[in-house]
Coordinates of C-alpha atoms and ligand atoms in Angstrom, one line a residue:
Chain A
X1 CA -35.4 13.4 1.2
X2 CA -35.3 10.1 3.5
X3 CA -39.1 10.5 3.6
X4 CA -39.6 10.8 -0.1
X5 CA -37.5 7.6 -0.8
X6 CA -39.3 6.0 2.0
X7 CA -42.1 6.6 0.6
X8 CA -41.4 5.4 -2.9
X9 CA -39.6 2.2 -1.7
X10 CA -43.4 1.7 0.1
X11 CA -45.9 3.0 -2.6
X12 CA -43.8 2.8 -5.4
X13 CA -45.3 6.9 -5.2
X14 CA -43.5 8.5 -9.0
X15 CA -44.1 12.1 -7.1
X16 CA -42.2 11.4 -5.1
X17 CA -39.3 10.1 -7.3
X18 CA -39.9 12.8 -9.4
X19 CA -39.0 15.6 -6.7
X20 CA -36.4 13.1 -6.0
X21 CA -35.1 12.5 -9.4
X22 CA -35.1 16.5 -9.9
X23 CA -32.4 17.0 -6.7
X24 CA -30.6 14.3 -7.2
X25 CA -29.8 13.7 -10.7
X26 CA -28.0 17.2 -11.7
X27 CA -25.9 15.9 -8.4
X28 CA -25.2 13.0 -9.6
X29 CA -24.9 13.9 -13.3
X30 CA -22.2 16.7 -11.9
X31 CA -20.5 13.9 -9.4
X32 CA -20.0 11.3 -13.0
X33 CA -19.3 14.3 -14.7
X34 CA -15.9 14.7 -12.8
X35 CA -15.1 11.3 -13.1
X36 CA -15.5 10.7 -16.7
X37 CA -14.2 12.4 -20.0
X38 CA -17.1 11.8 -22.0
X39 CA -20.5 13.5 -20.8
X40 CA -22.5 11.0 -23.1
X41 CA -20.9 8.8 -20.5
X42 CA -22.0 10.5 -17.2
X43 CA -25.0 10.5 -18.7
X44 CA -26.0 7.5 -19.3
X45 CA -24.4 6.6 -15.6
X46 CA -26.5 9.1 -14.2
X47 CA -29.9 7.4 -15.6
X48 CA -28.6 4.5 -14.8
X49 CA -27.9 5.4 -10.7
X50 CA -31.5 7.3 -11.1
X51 CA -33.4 3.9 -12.3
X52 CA -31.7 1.9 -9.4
X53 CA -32.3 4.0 -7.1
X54 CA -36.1 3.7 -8.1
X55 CA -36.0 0.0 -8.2
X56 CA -33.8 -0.4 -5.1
X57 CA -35.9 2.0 -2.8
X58 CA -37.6 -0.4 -0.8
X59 CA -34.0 -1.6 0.2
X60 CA -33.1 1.9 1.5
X61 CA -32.9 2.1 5.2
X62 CA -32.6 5.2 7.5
X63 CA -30.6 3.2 9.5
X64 CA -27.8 2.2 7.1
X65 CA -27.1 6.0 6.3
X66 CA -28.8 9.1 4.6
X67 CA -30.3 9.5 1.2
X68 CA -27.0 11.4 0.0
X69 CA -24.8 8.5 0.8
X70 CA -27.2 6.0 -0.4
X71 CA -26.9 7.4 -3.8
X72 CA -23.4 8.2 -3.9
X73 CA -22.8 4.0 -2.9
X74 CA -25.0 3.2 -6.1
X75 CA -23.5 5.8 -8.5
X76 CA -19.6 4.5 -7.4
X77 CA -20.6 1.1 -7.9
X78 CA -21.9 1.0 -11.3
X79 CA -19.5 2.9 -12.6
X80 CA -16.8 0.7 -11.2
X81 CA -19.0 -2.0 -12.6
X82 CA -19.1 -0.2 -16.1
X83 CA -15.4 1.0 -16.4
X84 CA -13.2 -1.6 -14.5
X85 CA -12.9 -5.2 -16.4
X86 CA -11.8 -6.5 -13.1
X87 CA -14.4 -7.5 -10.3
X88 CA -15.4 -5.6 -7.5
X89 CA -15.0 -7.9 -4.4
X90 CA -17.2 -7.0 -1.5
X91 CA -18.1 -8.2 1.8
X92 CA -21.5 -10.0 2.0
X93 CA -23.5 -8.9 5.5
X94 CA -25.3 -12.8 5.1
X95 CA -21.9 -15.1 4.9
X96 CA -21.7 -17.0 7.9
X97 CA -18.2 -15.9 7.9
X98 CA -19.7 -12.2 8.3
X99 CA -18.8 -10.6 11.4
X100 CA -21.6 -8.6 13.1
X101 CA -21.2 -5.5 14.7
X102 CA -21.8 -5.5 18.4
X103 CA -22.8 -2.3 18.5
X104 CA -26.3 -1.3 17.6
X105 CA -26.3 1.5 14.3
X106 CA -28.5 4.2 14.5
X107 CA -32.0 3.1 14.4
X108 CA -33.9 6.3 13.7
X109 CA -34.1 8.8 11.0
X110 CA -34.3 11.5 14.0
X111 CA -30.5 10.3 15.1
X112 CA -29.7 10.2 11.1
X113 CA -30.7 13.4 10.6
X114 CA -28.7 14.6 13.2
X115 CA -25.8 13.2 12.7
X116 CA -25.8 14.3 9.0
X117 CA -26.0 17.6 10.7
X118 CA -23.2 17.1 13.0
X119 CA -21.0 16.3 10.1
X120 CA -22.0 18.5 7.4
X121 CA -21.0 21.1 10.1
X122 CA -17.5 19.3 11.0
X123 CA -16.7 19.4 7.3
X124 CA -17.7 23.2 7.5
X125 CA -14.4 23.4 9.8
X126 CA -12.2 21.6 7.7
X127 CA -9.7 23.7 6.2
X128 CA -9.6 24.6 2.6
X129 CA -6.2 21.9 1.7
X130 CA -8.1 19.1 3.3
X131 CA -11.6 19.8 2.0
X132 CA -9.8 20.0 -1.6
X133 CA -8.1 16.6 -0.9
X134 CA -11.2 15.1 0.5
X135 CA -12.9 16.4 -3.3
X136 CA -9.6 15.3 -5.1
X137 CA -9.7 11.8 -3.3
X138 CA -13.7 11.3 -3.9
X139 CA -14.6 13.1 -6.9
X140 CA -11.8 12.4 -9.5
X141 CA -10.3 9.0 -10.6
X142 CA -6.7 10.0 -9.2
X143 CA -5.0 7.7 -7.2
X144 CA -3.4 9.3 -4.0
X145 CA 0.2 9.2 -5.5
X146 CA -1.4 11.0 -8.7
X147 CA -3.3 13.7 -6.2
X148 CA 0.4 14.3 -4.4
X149 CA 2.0 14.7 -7.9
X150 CA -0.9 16.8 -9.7
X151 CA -0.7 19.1 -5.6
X152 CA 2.9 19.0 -5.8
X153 CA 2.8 17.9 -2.7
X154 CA 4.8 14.3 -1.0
X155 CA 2.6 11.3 -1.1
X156 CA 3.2 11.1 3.0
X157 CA 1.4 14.8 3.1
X158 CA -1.4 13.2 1.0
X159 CA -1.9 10.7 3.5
X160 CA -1.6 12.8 6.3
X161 CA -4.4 15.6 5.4
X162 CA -6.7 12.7 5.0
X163 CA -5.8 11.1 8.4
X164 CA -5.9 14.9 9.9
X165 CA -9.7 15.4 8.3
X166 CA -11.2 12.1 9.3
X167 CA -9.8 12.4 12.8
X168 CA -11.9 15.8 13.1
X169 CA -14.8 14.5 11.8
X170 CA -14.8 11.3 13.8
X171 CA -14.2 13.5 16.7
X172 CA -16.8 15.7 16.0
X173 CA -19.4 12.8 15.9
X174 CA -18.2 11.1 18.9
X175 CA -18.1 8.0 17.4
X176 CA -20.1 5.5 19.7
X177 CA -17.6 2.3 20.4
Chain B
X1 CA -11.9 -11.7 18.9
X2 CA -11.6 -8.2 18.5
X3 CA -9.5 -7.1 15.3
X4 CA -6.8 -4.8 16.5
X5 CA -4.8 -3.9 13.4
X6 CA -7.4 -1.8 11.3
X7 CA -7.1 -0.9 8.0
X8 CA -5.6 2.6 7.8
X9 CA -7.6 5.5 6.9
X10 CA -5.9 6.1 4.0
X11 CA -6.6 3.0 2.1
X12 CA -10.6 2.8 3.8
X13 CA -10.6 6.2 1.9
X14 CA -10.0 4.9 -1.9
X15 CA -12.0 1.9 -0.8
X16 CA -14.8 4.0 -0.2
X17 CA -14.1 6.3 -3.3
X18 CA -14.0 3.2 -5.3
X19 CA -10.2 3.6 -6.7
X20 CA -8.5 0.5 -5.2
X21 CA -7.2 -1.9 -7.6
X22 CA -9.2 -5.2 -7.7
X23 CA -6.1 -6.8 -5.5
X24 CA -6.2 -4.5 -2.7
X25 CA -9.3 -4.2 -2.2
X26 CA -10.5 -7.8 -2.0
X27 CA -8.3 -7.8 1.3
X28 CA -9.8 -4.3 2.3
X29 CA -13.2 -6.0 1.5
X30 CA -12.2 -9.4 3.3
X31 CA -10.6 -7.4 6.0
X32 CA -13.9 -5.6 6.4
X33 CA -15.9 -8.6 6.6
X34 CA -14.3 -9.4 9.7
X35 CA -13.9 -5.9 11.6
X36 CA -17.3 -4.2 12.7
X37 CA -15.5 -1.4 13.9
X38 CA -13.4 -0.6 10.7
X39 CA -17.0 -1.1 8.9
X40 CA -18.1 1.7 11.3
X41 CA -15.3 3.7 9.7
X42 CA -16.2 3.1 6.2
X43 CA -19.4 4.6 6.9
X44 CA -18.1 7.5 8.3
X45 CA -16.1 7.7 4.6
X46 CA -19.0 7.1 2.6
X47 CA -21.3 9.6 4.8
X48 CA -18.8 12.4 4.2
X49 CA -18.7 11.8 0.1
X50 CA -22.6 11.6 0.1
X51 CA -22.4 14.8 2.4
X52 CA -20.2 16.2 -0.6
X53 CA -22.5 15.0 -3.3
X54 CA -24.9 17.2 -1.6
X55 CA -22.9 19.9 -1.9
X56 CA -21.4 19.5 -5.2
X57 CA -22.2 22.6 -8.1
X58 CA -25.1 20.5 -9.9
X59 CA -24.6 20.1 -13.6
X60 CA -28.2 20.0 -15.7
X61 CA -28.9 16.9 -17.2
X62 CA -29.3 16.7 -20.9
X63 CA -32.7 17.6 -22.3
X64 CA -35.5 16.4 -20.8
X65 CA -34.3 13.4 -19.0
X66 CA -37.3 13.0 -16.8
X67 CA -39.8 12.3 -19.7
X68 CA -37.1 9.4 -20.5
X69 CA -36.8 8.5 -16.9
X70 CA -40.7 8.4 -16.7
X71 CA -40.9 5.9 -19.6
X72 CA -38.2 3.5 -19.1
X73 CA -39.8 3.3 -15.4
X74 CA -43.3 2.7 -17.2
X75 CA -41.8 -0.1 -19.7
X76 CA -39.7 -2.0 -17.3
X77 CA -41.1 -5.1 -16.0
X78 CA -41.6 -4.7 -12.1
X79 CA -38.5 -5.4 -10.2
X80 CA -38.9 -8.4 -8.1
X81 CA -36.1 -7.4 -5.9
X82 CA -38.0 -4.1 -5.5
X83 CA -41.4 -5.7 -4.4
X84 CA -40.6 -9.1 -2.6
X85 CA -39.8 -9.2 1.4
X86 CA -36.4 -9.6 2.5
X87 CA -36.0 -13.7 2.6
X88 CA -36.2 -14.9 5.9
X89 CA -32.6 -15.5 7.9
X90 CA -31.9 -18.6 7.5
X91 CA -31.9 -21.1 10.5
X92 CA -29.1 -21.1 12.5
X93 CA -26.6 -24.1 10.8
X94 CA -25.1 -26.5 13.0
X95 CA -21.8 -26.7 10.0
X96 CA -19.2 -24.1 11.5
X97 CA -18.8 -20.9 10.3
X98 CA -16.5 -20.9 7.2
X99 CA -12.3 -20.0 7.3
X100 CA -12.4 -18.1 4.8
X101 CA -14.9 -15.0 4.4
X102 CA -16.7 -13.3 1.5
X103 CA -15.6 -11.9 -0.9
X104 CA -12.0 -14.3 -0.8
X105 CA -14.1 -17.8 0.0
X106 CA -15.3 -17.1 -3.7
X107 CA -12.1 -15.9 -5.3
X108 CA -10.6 -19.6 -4.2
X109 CA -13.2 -21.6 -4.8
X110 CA -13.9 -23.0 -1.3
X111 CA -12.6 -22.6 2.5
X112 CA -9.8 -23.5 3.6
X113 CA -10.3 -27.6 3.7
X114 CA -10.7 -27.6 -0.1
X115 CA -7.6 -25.6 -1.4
X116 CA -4.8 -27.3 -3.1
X117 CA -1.8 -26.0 -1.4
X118 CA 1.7 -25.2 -3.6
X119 CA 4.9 -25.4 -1.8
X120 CA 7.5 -22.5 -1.5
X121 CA 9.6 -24.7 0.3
X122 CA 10.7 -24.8 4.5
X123 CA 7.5 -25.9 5.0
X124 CA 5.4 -23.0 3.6
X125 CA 2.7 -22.7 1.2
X126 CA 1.0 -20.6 -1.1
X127 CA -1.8 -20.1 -3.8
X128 CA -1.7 -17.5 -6.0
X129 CA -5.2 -15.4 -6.8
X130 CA -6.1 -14.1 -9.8
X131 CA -6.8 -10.6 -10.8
X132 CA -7.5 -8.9 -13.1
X133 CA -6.7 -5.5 -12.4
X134 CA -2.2 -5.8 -14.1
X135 CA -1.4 -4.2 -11.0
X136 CA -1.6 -6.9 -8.1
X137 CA 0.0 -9.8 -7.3
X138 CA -2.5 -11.8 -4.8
X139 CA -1.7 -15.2 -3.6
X140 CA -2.8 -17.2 0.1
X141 CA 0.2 -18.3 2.4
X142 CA 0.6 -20.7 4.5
X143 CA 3.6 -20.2 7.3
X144 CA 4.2 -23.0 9.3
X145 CA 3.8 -22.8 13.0
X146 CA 6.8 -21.1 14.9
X147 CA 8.6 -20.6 11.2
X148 CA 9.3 -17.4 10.1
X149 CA 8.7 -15.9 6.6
X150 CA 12.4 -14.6 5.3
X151 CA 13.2 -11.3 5.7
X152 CA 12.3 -9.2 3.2
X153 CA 11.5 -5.4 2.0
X154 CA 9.1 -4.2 -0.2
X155 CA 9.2 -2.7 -3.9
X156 CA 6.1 -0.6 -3.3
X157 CA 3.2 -1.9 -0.5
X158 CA 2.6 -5.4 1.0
X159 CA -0.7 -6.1 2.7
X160 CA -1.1 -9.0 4.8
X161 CA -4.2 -10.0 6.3
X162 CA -4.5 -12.6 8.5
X163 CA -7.2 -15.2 8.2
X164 CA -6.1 -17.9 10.7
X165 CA -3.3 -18.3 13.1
X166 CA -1.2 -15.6 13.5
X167 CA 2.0 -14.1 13.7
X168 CA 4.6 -11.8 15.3
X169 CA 6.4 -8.8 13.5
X170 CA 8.2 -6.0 14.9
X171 CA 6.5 -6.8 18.5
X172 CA 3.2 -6.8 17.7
X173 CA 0.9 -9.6 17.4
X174 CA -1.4 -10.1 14.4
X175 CA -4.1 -12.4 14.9
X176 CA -7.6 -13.6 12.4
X177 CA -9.0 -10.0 10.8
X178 CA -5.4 -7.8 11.5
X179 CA -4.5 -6.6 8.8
X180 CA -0.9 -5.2 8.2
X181 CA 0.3 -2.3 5.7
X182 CA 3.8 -2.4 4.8
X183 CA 5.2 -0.1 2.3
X184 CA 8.8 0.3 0.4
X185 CA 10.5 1.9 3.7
X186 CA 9.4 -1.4 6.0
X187 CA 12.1 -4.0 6.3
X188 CA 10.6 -7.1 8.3
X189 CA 10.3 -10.7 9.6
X190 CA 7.0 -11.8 10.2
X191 CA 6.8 -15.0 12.4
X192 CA 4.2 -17.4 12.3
X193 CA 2.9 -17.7 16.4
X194 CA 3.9 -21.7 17.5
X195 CA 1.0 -24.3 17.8
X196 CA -0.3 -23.5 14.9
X197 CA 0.1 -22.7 10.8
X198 CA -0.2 -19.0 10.0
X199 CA -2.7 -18.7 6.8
X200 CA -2.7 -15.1 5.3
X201 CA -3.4 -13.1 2.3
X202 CA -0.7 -11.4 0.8
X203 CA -0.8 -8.4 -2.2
X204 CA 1.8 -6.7 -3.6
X205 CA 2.6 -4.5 -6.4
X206 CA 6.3 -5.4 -6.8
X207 CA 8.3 -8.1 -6.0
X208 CA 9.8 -8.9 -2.3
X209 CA 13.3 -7.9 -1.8
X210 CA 14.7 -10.6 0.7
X211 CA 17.9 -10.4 2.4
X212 CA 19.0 -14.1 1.2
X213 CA 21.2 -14.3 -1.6
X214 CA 19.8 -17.7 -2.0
X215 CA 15.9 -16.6 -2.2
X216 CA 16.8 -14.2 -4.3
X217 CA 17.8 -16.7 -6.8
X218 CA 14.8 -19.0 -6.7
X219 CA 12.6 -15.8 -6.3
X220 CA 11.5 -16.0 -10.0
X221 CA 10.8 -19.3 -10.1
X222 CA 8.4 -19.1 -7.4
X223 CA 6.9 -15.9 -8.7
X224 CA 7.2 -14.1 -5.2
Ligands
LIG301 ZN1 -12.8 4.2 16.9
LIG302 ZN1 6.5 -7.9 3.9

């Protein structure tokens, strides 16, 4: 996938997308889909994150994570755009302000795709109750104090499961600092 | 100076699902700003939800979306973001870095030289920040050097990130880039450090409870 959306952010190459576009968007549609009532809704979100990501591609880089990510960043921040009133403050990597990160990210797509693998098999690990709260806390618009009343479970258990399930999977990527 | 009071995982986790309120999450955002290694963390949030976008039961779009796809791609005009080169970086300035990072520098209309200070009285300061989001209450403080703020408990949760100076609480030390999570079970007295004025941001989502009869009474006038 990183080398088709290289190679459309390079040759603008519409094969590309389209293979692209043919994953991704019933991904994407599915990922809205959870997040909104109205399907017209996820929809049009979904064209939306599928037209960016066509005109942003040239910005994608291996080394700032993997396609998947890439494309779940885009789709979170125009909805937040289209459904919250309110801004959505950011940091900005040019303000002078900006501090960089000593430490070097991962510069090839070799040592991306491998550390996708690394985690997609930490997550395999996770058990079932943290998985669903990772899904809970991603994929639907509850808050963590609605997730612990909808779970019947204590807000302090919320927080915990996600602490526990982050700490494995920081673990099992032996986080470089 | 390395940031040593990260924000937790908890709250990098709604940041990173995009469900923090427009308060908190310009001091998660600010906090970021200044704290690579929490940034690092982030990514590590954001790589696990694309990991479970991957994985997620896809749902067919409606109809033929490509065809549509194809031709609004065909009409638009070509995206000059898309085709231009990255700007170059710009020269290294000789003006000092700003106070007051991205995305706050914005929210108050300058750094720190420029802000018109409001007094809470015993020397301290404050500005308050408008959201939008009905659910924050944001302002900038000022402590002054050596003076502590009056101690107080929380309604619901206090973040307090420090932008310059710093300040003691509870034996810890929280210096430019900490960051500090209280919630309704914390009772505390931060102190600003001496030989210098403490300058944080503060959100809330209910009012302070302080000890002092006395601040309790002028509480509402200063909207703390
Ligand atoms: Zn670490
Ligand atoms: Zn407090």
């Amino acid at each position: 996938m990183a080398e088709l959306l290289l190679a459309i952010g390079r040759d603008r190459d519409i094969q590309a997308f389209e293979l692209l576009f043919k994953y991704y968007a019933p991904r994407v549609k599915a990922y809205l889909a959870r997040l909104e009532r109205d399907n017209q809704a996820a929809e049009e979100l979904m064209q939306e994150t599928m037209i960016a990501v066509w005109n942003k591609s040239a910005q994608f880089e291996t080394a700032r994570g993997n396609v998947s990510t890439w494309i779940f960043t885009i789709a979170r921040n125009l909805r937040i755009d289209a459904y919250r009133k309110n801004r959505r403050p950011d940091f900005d990597p040019d303000d002078p302000a900006f501090v960089p990160d000593p430490v070097p990210s991962a510069d090839s797509l070799v040592q991306e795709l491998q550390e996708a693998e690394r985690l997609r098999g930490a997550m395999e690990t996770l058990p079932e109750q943290q998985l669903q709260l990772l899904r809970l806390a991603f994929f639907s618009e509850r808050t963590h104090s609605d997730i612990a009343d909808a779970l019947n479970i204590p807000i302090g258990t919320v927080k915990s499961r996600i602490r526990l399930a982050f700490s494995k999977l920081r673990a099992a990527l032996e986080e470089r600092s | 100076m390395t940031v040593r009071h990260e924000v937790s995982d908890e709250l990098l986790a709604s940041y990173a699902a995009g469900t923090l309120a427009e308060g908190w999450r310009l001091a998660v955002a600010t906090h970021l700003a200044l704290a690579p290694h929490a940034r690092r963390r982030l990514a590590l949030f954001e790589k696990t939800a694309g990991q479970m976008l991957e994985d997620i039961q896809p749902e067919a779009p409606a109809g033929d979306v490509w065809v549509k796809i194809r031709a609004k791609i065909d009409n638009q005009q070509p995206s000059p973001v898309s085709t231009m080169p990255r700007a170059a970086p710009e020269k290294p300035s000789l003006a000092p870095a700003p106070v007051l990072p991205e995305p706050l520098r914005s929210y108050l209309g300058g750094d720190v030289m420029d802000l018109k200070w409001r007094t809470l009285g015993r020397g301290a300061y404050h500005i308050p920040i408008r959201t939008e989001d009905g659910e924050t209450n944001v302002r900038l403080l000022r402590i002054p050097a050596g003076k502590p703020v009056p101690e107080h408990s929380h309604g619901g949760r206090e973040l307090t990130l420090v932008l310059s100076g710093s300040f003691q609480d509870s034996g810890e030390l929280f210096a430019r880039g900490d960051i500090e999570e209280a919630d309704a079970t914390l009772t505390h007295q931060p102190i600003a450090t001496p030989g210098e004025d403490c300058i944080c941001l503060a959100v809330t989502d209910a009012p302070l409870r302080f000890k002092s009869m006395l601040l309790r009474l002028v509480q509402p006038l200063l909207g703390i």
